PDB file of C-alpha atoms in Angstrom:
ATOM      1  CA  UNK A 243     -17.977  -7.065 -18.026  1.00  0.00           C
ATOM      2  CA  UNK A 244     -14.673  -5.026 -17.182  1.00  0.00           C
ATOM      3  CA  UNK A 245     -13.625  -6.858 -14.274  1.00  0.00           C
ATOM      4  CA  UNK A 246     -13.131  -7.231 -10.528  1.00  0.00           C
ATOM      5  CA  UNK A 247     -14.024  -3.602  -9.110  1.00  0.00           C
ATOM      6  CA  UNK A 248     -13.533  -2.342  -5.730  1.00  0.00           C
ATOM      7  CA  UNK A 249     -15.236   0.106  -3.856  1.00  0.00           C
ATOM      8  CA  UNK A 250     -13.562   2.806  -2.507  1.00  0.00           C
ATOM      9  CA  UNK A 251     -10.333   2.940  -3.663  1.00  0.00           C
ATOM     10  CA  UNK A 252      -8.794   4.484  -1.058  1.00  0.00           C
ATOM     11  CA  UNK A 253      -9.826   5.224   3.013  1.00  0.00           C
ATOM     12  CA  UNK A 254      -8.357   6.985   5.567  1.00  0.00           C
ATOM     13  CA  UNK A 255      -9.577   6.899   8.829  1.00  0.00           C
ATOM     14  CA  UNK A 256      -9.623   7.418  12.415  1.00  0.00           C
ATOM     15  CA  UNK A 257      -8.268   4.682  14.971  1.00  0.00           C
ATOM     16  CA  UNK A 258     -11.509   2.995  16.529  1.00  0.00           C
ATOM     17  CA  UNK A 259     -13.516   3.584  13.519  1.00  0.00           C
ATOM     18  CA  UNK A 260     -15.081   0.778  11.491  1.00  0.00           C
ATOM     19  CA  UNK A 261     -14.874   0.422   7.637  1.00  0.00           C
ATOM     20  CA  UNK A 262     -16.640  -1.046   5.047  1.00  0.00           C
ATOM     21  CA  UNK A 263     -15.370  -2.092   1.693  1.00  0.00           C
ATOM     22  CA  UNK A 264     -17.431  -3.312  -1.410  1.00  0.00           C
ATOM     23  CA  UNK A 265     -15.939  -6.061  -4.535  1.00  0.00           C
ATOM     24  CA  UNK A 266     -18.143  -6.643  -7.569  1.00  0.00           C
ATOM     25  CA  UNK A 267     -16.524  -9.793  -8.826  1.00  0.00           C
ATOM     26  CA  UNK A 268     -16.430 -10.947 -12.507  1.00  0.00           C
ATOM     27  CA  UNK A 269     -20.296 -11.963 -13.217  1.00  0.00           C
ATOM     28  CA  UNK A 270     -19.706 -15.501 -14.291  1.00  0.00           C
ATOM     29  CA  UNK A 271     -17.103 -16.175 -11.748  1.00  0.00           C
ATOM     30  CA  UNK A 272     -18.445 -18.450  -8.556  1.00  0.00           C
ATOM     31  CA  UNK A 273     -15.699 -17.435  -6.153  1.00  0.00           C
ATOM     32  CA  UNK A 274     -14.996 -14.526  -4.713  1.00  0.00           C
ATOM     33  CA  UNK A 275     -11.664 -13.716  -2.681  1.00  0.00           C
ATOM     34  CA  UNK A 276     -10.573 -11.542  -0.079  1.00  0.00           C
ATOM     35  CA  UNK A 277      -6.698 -10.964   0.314  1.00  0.00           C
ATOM     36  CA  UNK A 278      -4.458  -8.350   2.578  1.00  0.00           C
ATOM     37  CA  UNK A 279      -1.053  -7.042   0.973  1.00  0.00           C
ATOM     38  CA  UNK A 280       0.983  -5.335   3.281  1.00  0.00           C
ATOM     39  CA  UNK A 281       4.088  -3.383   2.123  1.00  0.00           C
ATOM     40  CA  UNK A 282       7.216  -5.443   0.873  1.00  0.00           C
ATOM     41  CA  UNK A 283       4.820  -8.618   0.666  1.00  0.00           C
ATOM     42  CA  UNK A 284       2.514 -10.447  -1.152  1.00  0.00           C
ATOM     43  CA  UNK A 285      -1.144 -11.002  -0.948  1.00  0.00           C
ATOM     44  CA  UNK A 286      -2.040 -12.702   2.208  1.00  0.00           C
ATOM     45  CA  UNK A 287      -5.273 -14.775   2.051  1.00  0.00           C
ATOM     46  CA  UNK A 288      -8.322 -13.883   4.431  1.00  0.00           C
ATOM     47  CA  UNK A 289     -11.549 -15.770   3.564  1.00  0.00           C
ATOM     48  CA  UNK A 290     -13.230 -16.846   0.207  1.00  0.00           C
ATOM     49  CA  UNK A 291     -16.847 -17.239  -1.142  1.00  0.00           C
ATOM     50  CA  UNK A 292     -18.512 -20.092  -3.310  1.00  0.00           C
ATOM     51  CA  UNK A 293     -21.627 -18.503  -4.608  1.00  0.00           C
ATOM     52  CA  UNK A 294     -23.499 -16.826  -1.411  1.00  0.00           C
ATOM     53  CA  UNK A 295     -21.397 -19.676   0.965  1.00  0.00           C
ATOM     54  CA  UNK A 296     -18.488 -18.578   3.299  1.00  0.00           C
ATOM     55  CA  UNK A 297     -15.914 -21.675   2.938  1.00  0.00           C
ATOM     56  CA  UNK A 298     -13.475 -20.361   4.880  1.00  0.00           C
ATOM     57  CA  UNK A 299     -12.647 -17.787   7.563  1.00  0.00           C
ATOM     58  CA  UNK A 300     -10.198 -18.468   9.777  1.00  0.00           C
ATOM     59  CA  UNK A 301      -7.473 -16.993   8.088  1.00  0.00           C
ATOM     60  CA  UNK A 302      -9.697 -13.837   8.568  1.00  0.00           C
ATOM     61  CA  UNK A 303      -7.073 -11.138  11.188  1.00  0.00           C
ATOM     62  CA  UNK A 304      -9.010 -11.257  14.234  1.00  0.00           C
ATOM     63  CA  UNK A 305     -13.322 -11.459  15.269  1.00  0.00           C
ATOM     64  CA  UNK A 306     -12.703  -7.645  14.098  1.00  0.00           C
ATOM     65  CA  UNK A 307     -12.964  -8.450  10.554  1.00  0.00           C
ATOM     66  CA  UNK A 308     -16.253  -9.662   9.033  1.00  0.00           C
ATOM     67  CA  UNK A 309     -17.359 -10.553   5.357  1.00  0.00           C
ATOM     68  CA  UNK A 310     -20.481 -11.100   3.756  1.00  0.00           C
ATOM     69  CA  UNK A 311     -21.778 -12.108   0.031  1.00  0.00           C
ATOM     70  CA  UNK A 312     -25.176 -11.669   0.205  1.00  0.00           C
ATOM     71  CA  UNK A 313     -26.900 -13.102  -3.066  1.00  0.00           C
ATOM     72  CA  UNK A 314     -23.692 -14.536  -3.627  1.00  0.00           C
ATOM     73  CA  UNK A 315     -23.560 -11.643  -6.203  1.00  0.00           C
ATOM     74  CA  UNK A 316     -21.032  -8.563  -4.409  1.00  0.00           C
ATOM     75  CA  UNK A 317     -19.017  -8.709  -1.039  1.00  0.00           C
ATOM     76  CA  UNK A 318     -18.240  -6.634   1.721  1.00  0.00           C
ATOM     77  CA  UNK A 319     -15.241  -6.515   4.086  1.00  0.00           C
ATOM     78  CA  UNK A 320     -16.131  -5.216   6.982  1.00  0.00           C
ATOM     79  CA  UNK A 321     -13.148  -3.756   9.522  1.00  0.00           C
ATOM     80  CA  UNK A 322     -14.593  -2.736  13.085  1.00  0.00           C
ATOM     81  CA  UNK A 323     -12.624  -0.773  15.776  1.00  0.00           C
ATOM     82  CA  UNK A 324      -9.839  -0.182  13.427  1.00  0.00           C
ATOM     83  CA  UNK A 325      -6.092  -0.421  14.688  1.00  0.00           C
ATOM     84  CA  UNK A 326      -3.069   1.255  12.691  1.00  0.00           C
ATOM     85  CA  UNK A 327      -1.879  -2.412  12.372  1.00  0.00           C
ATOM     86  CA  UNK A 328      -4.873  -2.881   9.630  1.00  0.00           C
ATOM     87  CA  UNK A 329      -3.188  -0.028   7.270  1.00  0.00           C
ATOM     88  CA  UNK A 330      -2.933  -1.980   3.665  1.00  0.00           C
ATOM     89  CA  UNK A 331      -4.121  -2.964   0.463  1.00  0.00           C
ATOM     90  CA  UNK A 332      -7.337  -4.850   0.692  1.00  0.00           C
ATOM     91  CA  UNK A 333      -7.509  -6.783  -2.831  1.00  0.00           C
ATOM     92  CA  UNK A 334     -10.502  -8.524  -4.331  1.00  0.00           C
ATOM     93  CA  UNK A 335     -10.411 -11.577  -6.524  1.00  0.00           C
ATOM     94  CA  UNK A 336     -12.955 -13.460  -8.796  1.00  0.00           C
ATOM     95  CA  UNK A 337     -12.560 -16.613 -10.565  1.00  0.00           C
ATOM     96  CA  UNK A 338     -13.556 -20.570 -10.921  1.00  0.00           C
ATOM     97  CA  UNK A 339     -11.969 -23.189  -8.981  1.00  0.00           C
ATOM     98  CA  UNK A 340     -11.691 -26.155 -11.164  1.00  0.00           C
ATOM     99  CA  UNK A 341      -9.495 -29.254 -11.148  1.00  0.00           C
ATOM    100  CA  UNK A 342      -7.151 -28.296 -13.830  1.00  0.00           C
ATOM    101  CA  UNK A 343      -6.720 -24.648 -12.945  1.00  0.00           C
ATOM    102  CA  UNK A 344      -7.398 -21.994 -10.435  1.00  0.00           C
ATOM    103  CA  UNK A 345      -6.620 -18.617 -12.107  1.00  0.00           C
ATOM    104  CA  UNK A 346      -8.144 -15.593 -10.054  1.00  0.00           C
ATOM    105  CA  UNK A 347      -8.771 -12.015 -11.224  1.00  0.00           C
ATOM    106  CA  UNK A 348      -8.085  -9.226  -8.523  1.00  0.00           C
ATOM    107  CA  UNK A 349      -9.684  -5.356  -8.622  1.00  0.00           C
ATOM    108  CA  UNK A 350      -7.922  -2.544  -8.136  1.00  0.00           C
ATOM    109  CA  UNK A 351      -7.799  -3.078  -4.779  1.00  0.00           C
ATOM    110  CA  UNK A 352      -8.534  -0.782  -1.785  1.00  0.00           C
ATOM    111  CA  UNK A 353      -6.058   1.416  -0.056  1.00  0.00           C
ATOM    112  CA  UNK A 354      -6.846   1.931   3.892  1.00  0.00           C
ATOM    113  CA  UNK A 355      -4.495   4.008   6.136  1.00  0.00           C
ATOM    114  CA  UNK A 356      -5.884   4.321   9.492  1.00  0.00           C
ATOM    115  CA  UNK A 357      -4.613   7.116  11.347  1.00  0.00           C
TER     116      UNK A 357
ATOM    117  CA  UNK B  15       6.800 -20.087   7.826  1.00  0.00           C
ATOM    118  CA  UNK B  16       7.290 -19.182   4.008  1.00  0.00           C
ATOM    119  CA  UNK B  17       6.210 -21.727   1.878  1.00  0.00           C
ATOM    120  CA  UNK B  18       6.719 -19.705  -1.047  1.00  0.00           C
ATOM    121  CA  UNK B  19       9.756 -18.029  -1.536  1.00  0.00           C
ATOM    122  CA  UNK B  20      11.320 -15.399  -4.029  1.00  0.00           C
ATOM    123  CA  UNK B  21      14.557 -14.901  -2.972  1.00  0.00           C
ATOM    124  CA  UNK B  22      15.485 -12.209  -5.258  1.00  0.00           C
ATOM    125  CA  UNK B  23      13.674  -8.843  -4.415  1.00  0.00           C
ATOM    126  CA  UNK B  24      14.764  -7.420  -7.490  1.00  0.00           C
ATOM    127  CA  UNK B  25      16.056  -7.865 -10.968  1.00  0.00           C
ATOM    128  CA  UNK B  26      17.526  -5.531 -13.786  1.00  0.00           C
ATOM    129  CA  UNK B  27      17.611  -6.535 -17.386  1.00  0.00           C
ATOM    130  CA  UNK B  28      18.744  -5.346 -20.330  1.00  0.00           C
ATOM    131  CA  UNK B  29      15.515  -4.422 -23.038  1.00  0.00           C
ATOM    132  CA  UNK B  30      15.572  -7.478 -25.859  1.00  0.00           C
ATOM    133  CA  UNK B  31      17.763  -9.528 -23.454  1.00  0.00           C
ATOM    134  CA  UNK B  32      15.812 -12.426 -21.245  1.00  0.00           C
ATOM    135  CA  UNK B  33      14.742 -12.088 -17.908  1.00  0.00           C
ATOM    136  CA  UNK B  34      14.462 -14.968 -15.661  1.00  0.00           C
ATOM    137  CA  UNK B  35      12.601 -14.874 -12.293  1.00  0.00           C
ATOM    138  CA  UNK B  36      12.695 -17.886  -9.719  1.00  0.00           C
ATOM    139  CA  UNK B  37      10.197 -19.123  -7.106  1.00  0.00           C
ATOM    140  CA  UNK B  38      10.491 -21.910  -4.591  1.00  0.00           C
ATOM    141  CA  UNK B  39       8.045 -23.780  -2.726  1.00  0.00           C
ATOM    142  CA  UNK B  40       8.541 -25.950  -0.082  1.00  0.00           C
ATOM    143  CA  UNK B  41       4.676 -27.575   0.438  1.00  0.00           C
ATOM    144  CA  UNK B  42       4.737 -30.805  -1.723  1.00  0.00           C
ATOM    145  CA  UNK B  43       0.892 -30.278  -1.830  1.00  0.00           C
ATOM    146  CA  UNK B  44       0.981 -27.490  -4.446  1.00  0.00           C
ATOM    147  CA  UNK B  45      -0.638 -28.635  -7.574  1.00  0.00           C
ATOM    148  CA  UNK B  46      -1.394 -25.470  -9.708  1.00  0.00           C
ATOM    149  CA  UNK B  47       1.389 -22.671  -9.715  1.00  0.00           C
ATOM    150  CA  UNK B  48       0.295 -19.038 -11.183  1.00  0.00           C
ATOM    151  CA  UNK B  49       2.904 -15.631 -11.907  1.00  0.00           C
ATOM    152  CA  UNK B  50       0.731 -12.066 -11.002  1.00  0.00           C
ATOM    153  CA  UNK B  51       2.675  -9.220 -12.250  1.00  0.00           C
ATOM    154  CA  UNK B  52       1.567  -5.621 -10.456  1.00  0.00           C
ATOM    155  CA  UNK B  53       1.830  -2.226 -10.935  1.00  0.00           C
ATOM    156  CA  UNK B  54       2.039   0.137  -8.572  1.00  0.00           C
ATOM    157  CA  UNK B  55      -1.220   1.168  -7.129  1.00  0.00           C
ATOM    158  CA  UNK B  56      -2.923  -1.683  -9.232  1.00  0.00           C
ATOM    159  CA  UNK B  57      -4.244  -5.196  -8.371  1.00  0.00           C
ATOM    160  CA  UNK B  58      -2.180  -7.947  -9.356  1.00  0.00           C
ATOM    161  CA  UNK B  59      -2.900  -9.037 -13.012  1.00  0.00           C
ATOM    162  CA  UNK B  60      -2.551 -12.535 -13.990  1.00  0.00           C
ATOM    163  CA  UNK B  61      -0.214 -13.776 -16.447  1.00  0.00           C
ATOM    164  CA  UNK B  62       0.348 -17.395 -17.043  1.00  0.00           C
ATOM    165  CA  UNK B  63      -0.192 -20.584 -15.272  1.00  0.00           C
ATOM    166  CA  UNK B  64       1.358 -24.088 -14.706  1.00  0.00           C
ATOM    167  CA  UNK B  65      -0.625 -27.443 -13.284  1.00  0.00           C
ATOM    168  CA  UNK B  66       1.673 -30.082 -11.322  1.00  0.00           C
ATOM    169  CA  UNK B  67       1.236 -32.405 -14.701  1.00  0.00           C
ATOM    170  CA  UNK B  68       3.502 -29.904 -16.533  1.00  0.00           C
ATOM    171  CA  UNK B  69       6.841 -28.916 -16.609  1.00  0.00           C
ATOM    172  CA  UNK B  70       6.364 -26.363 -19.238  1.00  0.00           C
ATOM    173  CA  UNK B  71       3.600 -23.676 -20.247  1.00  0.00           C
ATOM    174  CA  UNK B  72       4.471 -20.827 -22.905  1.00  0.00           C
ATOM    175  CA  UNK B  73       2.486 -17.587 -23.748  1.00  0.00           C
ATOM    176  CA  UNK B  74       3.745 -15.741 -26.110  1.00  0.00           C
ATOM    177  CA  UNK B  75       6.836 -13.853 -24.383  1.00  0.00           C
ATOM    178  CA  UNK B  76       6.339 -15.934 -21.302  1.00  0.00           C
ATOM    179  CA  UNK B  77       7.357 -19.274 -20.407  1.00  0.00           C
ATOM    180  CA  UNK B  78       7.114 -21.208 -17.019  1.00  0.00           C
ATOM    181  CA  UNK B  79       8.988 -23.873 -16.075  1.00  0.00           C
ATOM    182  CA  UNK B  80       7.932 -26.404 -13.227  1.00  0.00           C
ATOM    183  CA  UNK B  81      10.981 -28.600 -11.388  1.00  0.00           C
ATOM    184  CA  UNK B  82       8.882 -30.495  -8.861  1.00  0.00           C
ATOM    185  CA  UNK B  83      11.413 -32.247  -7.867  1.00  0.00           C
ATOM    186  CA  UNK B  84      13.433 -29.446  -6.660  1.00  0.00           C
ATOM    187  CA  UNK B  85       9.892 -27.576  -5.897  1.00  0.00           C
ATOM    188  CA  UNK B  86      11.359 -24.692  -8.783  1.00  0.00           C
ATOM    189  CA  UNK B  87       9.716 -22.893 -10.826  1.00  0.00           C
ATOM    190  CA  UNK B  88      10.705 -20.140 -13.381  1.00  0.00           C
ATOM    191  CA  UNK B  89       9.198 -17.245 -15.461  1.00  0.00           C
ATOM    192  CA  UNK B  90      11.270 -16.486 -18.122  1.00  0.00           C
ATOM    193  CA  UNK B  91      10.374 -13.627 -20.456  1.00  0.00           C
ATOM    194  CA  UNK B  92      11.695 -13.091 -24.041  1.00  0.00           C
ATOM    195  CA  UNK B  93      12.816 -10.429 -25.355  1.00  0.00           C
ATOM    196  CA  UNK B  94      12.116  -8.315 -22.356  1.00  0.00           C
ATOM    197  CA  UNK B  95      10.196  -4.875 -23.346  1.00  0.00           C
ATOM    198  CA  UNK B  96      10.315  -1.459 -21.125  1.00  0.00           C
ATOM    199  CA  UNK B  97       6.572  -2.337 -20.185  1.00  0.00           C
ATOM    200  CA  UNK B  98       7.702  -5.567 -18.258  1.00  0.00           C
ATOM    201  CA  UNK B  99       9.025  -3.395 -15.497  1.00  0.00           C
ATOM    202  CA  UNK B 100       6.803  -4.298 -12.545  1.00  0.00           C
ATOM    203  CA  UNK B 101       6.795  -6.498  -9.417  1.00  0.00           C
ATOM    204  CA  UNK B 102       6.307 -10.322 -10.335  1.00  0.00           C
ATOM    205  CA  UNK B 103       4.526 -12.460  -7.830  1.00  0.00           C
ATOM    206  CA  UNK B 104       4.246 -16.014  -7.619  1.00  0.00           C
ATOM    207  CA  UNK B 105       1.785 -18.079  -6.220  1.00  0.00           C
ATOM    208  CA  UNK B 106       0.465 -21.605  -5.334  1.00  0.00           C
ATOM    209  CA  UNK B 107      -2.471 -23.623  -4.302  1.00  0.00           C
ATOM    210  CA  UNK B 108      -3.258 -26.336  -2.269  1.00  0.00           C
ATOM    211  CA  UNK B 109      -5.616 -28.406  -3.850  1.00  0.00           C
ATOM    212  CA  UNK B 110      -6.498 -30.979  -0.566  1.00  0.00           C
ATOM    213  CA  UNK B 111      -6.873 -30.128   2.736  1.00  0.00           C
ATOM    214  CA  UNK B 112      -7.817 -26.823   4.151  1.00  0.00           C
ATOM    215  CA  UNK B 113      -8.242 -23.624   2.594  1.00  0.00           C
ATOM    216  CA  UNK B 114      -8.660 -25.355  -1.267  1.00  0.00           C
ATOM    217  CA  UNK B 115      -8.475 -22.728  -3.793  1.00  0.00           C
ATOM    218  CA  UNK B 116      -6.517 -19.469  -2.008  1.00  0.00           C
ATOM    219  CA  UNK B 117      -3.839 -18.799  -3.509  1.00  0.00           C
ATOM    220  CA  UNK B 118      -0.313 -18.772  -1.161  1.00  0.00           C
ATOM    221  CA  UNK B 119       1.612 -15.449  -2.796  1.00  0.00           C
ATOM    222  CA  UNK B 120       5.090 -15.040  -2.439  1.00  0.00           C
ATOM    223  CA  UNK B 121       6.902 -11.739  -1.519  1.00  0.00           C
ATOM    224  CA  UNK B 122       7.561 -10.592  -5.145  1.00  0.00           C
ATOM    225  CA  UNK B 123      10.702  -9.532  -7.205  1.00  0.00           C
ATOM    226  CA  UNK B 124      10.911  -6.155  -9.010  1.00  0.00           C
ATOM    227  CA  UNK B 125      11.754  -6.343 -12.427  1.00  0.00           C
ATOM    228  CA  UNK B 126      13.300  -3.339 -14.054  1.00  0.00           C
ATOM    229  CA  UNK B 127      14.109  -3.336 -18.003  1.00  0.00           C
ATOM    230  CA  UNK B 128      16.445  -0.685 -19.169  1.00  0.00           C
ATOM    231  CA  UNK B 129      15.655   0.734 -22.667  1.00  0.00           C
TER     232      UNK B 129
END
Protein backbone atom coordinates (compact mmCIF):
# COMPACT_ATOMS: atom_id res chain seq x y z
CA UNK A 1 0.00 0.00 0.00
CA UNK A 2 1.49 3.60 -0.78
CA UNK A 3 -0.79 5.57 1.17
CA UNK A 4 -3.71 7.98 1.52
CA UNK A 5 -4.48 9.05 -2.26
CA UNK A 6 -6.71 11.68 -3.42
CA UNK A 7 -8.56 12.07 -6.39
CA UNK A 8 -8.16 14.86 -8.39
CA UNK A 9 -5.51 16.76 -7.32
CA UNK A 10 -6.50 19.84 -8.34
CA UNK A 11 -10.21 21.54 -9.59
CA UNK A 12 -11.14 24.60 -10.83
CA UNK A 13 -14.47 25.47 -11.34
CA UNK A 14 -17.33 27.60 -12.00
CA UNK A 15 -19.38 29.38 -9.09
CA UNK A 16 -22.73 27.28 -8.73
CA UNK A 17 -21.15 24.17 -9.85
CA UNK A 18 -20.95 21.05 -7.68
CA UNK A 19 -17.76 18.94 -7.10
CA UNK A 20 -16.88 15.70 -6.23
CA UNK A 21 -13.71 14.52 -4.65
CA UNK A 22 -12.51 10.83 -4.09
CA UNK A 23 -9.82 9.49 -0.85
CA UNK A 24 -8.59 5.90 -0.94
CA UNK A 25 -7.47 5.61 2.63
CA UNK A 26 -4.66 3.29 3.92
CA UNK A 27 -6.31 -0.39 3.53
CA UNK A 28 -5.96 -1.49 7.10
CA UNK A 29 -6.87 1.81 8.53
CA UNK A 30 -10.73 1.96 10.03
CA UNK A 31 -11.05 5.73 9.94
CA UNK A 32 -11.18 7.87 7.40
CA UNK A 33 -10.94 11.83 7.73
CA UNK A 34 -12.01 14.74 5.96
CA UNK A 35 -10.20 18.14 6.77
CA UNK A 36 -10.29 21.86 5.01
CA UNK A 37 -6.90 23.96 5.07
CA UNK A 38 -7.34 27.31 4.08
CA UNK A 39 -4.33 29.60 3.41
CA UNK A 40 -2.17 30.78 6.50
CA UNK A 41 -3.99 27.95 8.63
CA UNK A 42 -4.11 24.63 9.61
CA UNK A 43 -6.30 21.75 8.83
CA UNK A 44 -9.76 22.38 9.95
CA UNK A 45 -11.79 19.22 10.75
CA UNK A 46 -15.11 18.42 8.73
CA UNK A 47 -16.51 14.91 9.40
CA UNK A 48 -14.87 11.41 9.96
CA UNK A 49 -15.72 7.72 9.12
CA UNK A 50 -15.47 4.44 11.30
CA UNK A 51 -15.63 1.70 8.77
CA UNK A 52 -18.83 2.49 6.39
CA UNK A 53 -20.38 4.71 9.69
CA UNK A 54 -20.54 8.60 9.58
CA UNK A 55 -19.64 9.58 13.40
CA UNK A 56 -19.67 12.93 12.94
CA UNK A 57 -20.85 15.78 10.71
CA UNK A 58 -21.57 18.76 12.10
CA UNK A 59 -18.42 20.32 11.77
CA UNK A 60 -19.22 19.70 8.01
CA UNK A 61 -19.38 23.95 6.29
CA UNK A 62 -22.92 24.13 5.58
CA UNK A 63 -26.04 21.30 4.19
CA UNK A 64 -23.86 22.14 0.90
CA UNK A 65 -21.27 19.71 1.73
CA UNK A 66 -22.00 15.96 1.77
CA UNK A 67 -19.75 12.78 2.39
CA UNK A 68 -20.18 9.29 1.87
CA UNK A 69 -18.02 5.91 2.53
CA UNK A 70 -19.81 3.47 0.91
CA UNK A 71 -18.35 -0.11 1.79
CA UNK A 72 -16.57 1.70 4.29
CA UNK A 73 -13.70 1.11 1.75
CA UNK A 74 -13.14 4.92 -0.31
CA UNK A 75 -14.91 8.36 0.38
CA UNK A 76 -16.29 11.08 -1.42
CA UNK A 77 -16.66 14.79 -0.58
CA UNK A 78 -19.20 16.08 -2.24
CA UNK A 79 -19.40 20.24 -2.67
CA UNK A 80 -22.84 21.40 -4.30
CA UNK A 81 -23.58 24.98 -5.57
CA UNK A 82 -20.07 25.98 -5.03
CA UNK A 83 -19.23 29.55 -3.54
CA UNK A 84 -15.63 31.23 -3.94
CA UNK A 85 -15.61 31.00 -0.08
CA UNK A 86 -15.01 26.99 -0.57
CA UNK A 87 -11.53 27.73 -2.53
CA UNK A 88 -8.89 25.37 -0.45
CA UNK A 89 -7.10 22.37 0.20
CA UNK A 90 -9.39 19.48 0.81
CA UNK A 91 -7.04 16.84 2.72
CA UNK A 92 -7.76 13.19 3.36
CA UNK A 93 -6.63 11.21 6.35
CA UNK A 94 -6.52 7.44 7.32
CA UNK A 95 -5.60 5.90 10.49
CA UNK A 96 -6.76 3.87 13.85
CA UNK A 97 -8.15 5.51 16.77
CA UNK A 98 -6.91 3.70 19.74
CA UNK A 99 -6.53 4.59 23.41
CA UNK A 100 -2.88 5.16 23.47
CA UNK A 101 -2.53 6.97 20.17
CA UNK A 102 -4.31 8.57 17.33
CA UNK A 103 -1.74 9.13 14.53
CA UNK A 104 -3.50 9.91 11.07
CA UNK A 105 -2.02 9.71 7.56
CA UNK A 106 -3.23 12.52 5.07
CA UNK A 107 -3.06 12.25 0.89
CA UNK A 108 -1.88 14.65 -1.14
CA UNK A 109 -4.71 16.50 -0.75
CA UNK A 110 -7.01 18.23 -3.29
CA UNK A 111 -6.64 21.73 -4.55
CA UNK A 112 -10.17 23.48 -5.50
CA UNK A 113 -10.31 27.14 -6.71
CA UNK A 114 -13.72 28.04 -7.65
CA UNK A 115 -13.93 30.83 -9.90
CA UNK B 1 -11.57 30.49 19.71
CA UNK B 2 -7.96 28.95 19.22
CA UNK B 3 -7.36 26.22 21.31
CA UNK B 4 -4.21 25.51 19.74
CA UNK B 5 -1.85 28.05 19.27
CA UNK B 6 1.63 28.56 17.48
CA UNK B 7 2.55 31.81 18.11
CA UNK B 8 5.55 31.96 16.03
CA UNK B 9 4.71 31.92 12.20
CA UNK B 10 8.14 31.41 11.40
CA UNK B 11 11.57 30.33 12.44
CA UNK B 12 15.20 30.51 10.91
CA UNK B 13 17.97 28.27 12.04
CA UNK B 14 21.26 27.81 11.47
CA UNK B 15 22.04 24.00 9.59
CA UNK B 16 23.67 21.63 12.60
CA UNK B 17 22.34 24.16 15.18
CA UNK B 18 18.83 23.11 17.09
CA UNK B 19 15.61 24.26 16.24
CA UNK B 20 12.93 24.54 18.73
CA UNK B 21 9.22 25.02 17.83
CA UNK B 22 6.44 25.75 20.55
CA UNK B 23 2.71 24.95 20.71
CA UNK B 24 0.13 25.86 23.30
CA UNK B 25 -3.11 24.50 24.09
CA UNK B 26 -5.54 25.81 26.17
CA UNK B 27 -8.35 22.65 26.30
CA UNK B 28 -7.30 20.62 29.44
CA UNK B 29 -9.08 17.70 27.60
CA UNK B 30 -6.22 17.03 25.15
CA UNK B 31 -4.75 13.69 25.79
CA UNK B 32 -2.63 12.74 22.67
CA UNK B 33 -0.53 15.65 21.03
CA UNK B 34 0.97 14.94 17.32
CA UNK B 35 3.72 17.47 15.09
CA UNK B 36 2.69 17.24 10.95
CA UNK B 37 5.40 18.81 9.04
CA UNK B 38 4.20 19.92 5.20
CA UNK B 39 5.53 20.76 2.14
CA UNK B 40 4.25 22.89 -0.10
CA UNK B 41 1.63 21.44 -2.28
CA UNK B 42 1.80 18.16 -0.12
CA UNK B 43 -0.42 16.68 2.65
CA UNK B 44 0.81 17.00 6.00
CA UNK B 45 3.19 14.07 6.93
CA UNK B 46 3.35 12.86 10.37
CA UNK B 47 6.28 12.96 12.47
CA UNK B 48 6.21 12.10 16.08
CA UNK B 49 3.72 11.83 18.78
CA UNK B 50 3.23 12.43 22.58
CA UNK B 51 0.24 10.79 24.95
CA UNK B 52 -0.81 12.99 28.13
CA UNK B 53 1.19 10.12 30.31
CA UNK B 54 4.46 11.52 28.86
CA UNK B 55 6.48 14.34 29.12
CA UNK B 56 9.00 13.16 26.68
CA UNK B 57 9.04 11.15 23.25
CA UNK B 58 12.35 11.09 21.01
CA UNK B 59 12.79 9.92 17.32
CA UNK B 60 15.82 10.06 16.16
CA UNK B 61 16.44 13.95 15.40
CA UNK B 62 13.15 14.75 17.03
CA UNK B 63 12.15 15.16 20.47
CA UNK B 64 8.78 16.38 22.03
CA UNK B 65 8.34 17.66 25.14
CA UNK B 66 4.86 17.78 27.00
CA UNK B 67 4.40 20.61 30.04
CA UNK B 68 0.79 19.90 30.95
CA UNK B 69 0.86 21.97 33.43
CA UNK B 70 1.57 24.97 31.47
CA UNK B 71 -0.44 23.14 28.44
CA UNK B 72 3.37 23.42 26.40
CA UNK B 73 4.63 21.46 24.23
CA UNK B 74 7.89 21.52 22.13
CA UNK B 75 9.51 19.94 18.99
CA UNK B 76 12.95 20.25 19.14
CA UNK B 77 15.09 19.00 16.26
CA UNK B 78 18.85 18.14 16.39
CA UNK B 79 21.14 18.98 14.36
CA UNK B 80 18.80 20.70 12.00
CA UNK B 81 19.44 19.56 8.15
CA UNK B 82 18.48 21.82 4.90
CA UNK B 83 15.57 19.19 4.35
CA UNK B 84 13.80 20.30 7.68
CA UNK B 85 12.73 23.48 5.99
CA UNK B 86 8.93 23.17 5.91
CA UNK B 87 5.83 24.35 7.82
CA UNK B 88 5.44 22.43 11.26
CA UNK B 89 1.95 21.89 12.51
CA UNK B 90 0.79 20.84 15.72
CA UNK B 91 -2.12 19.16 16.72
CA UNK B 92 -4.36 17.69 19.51
CA UNK B 93 -7.21 15.45 20.31
CA UNK B 94 -9.93 15.26 22.47
CA UNK B 95 -10.33 11.98 23.64
CA UNK B 96 -14.10 12.46 25.58
CA UNK B 97 -16.81 14.26 24.50
CA UNK B 98 -17.68 15.21 21.01
CA UNK B 99 -15.86 14.85 17.95
CA UNK B 100 -13.31 11.88 19.60
CA UNK B 101 -10.51 11.29 17.33
CA UNK B 102 -10.20 14.70 14.89
CA UNK B 103 -7.42 16.12 15.28
CA UNK B 104 -7.53 20.20 16.39
CA UNK B 105 -4.41 21.67 14.04
CA UNK B 106 -2.81 24.69 14.87
CA UNK B 107 -1.85 27.51 12.38
CA UNK B 108 1.75 26.27 11.71
CA UNK B 109 5.31 27.84 11.93
CA UNK B 110 7.71 27.88 8.93
CA UNK B 111 10.91 26.56 9.56
CA UNK B 112 13.76 27.64 7.38
CA UNK B 113 17.43 26.04 7.85
CA UNK B 114 20.22 27.91 6.25
CA UNK B 115 23.02 25.69 4.81
Amino acid sequence: DTGVSQDPRHKITKRGQNVTFRCDPISEHNRLYWYRQTLGQGPEFLTYFQNEAQLEKSRLLSDRFSAERPKGSFSTLEIQRTEQGDSAMYLCASGFDTFMGNEQFFGPGTRLTVL
Amino acid sequence: DQQVKQNSPSLSVQEGRISILNCDYTNSMFDYFLWYKKYPAEGPTFLISISSIKDKNEDGRFTVFLNKSAKHLSLHIVPSQPGDSAVYFCAARRRYGGSQGNLIFGKGTKLSVKP
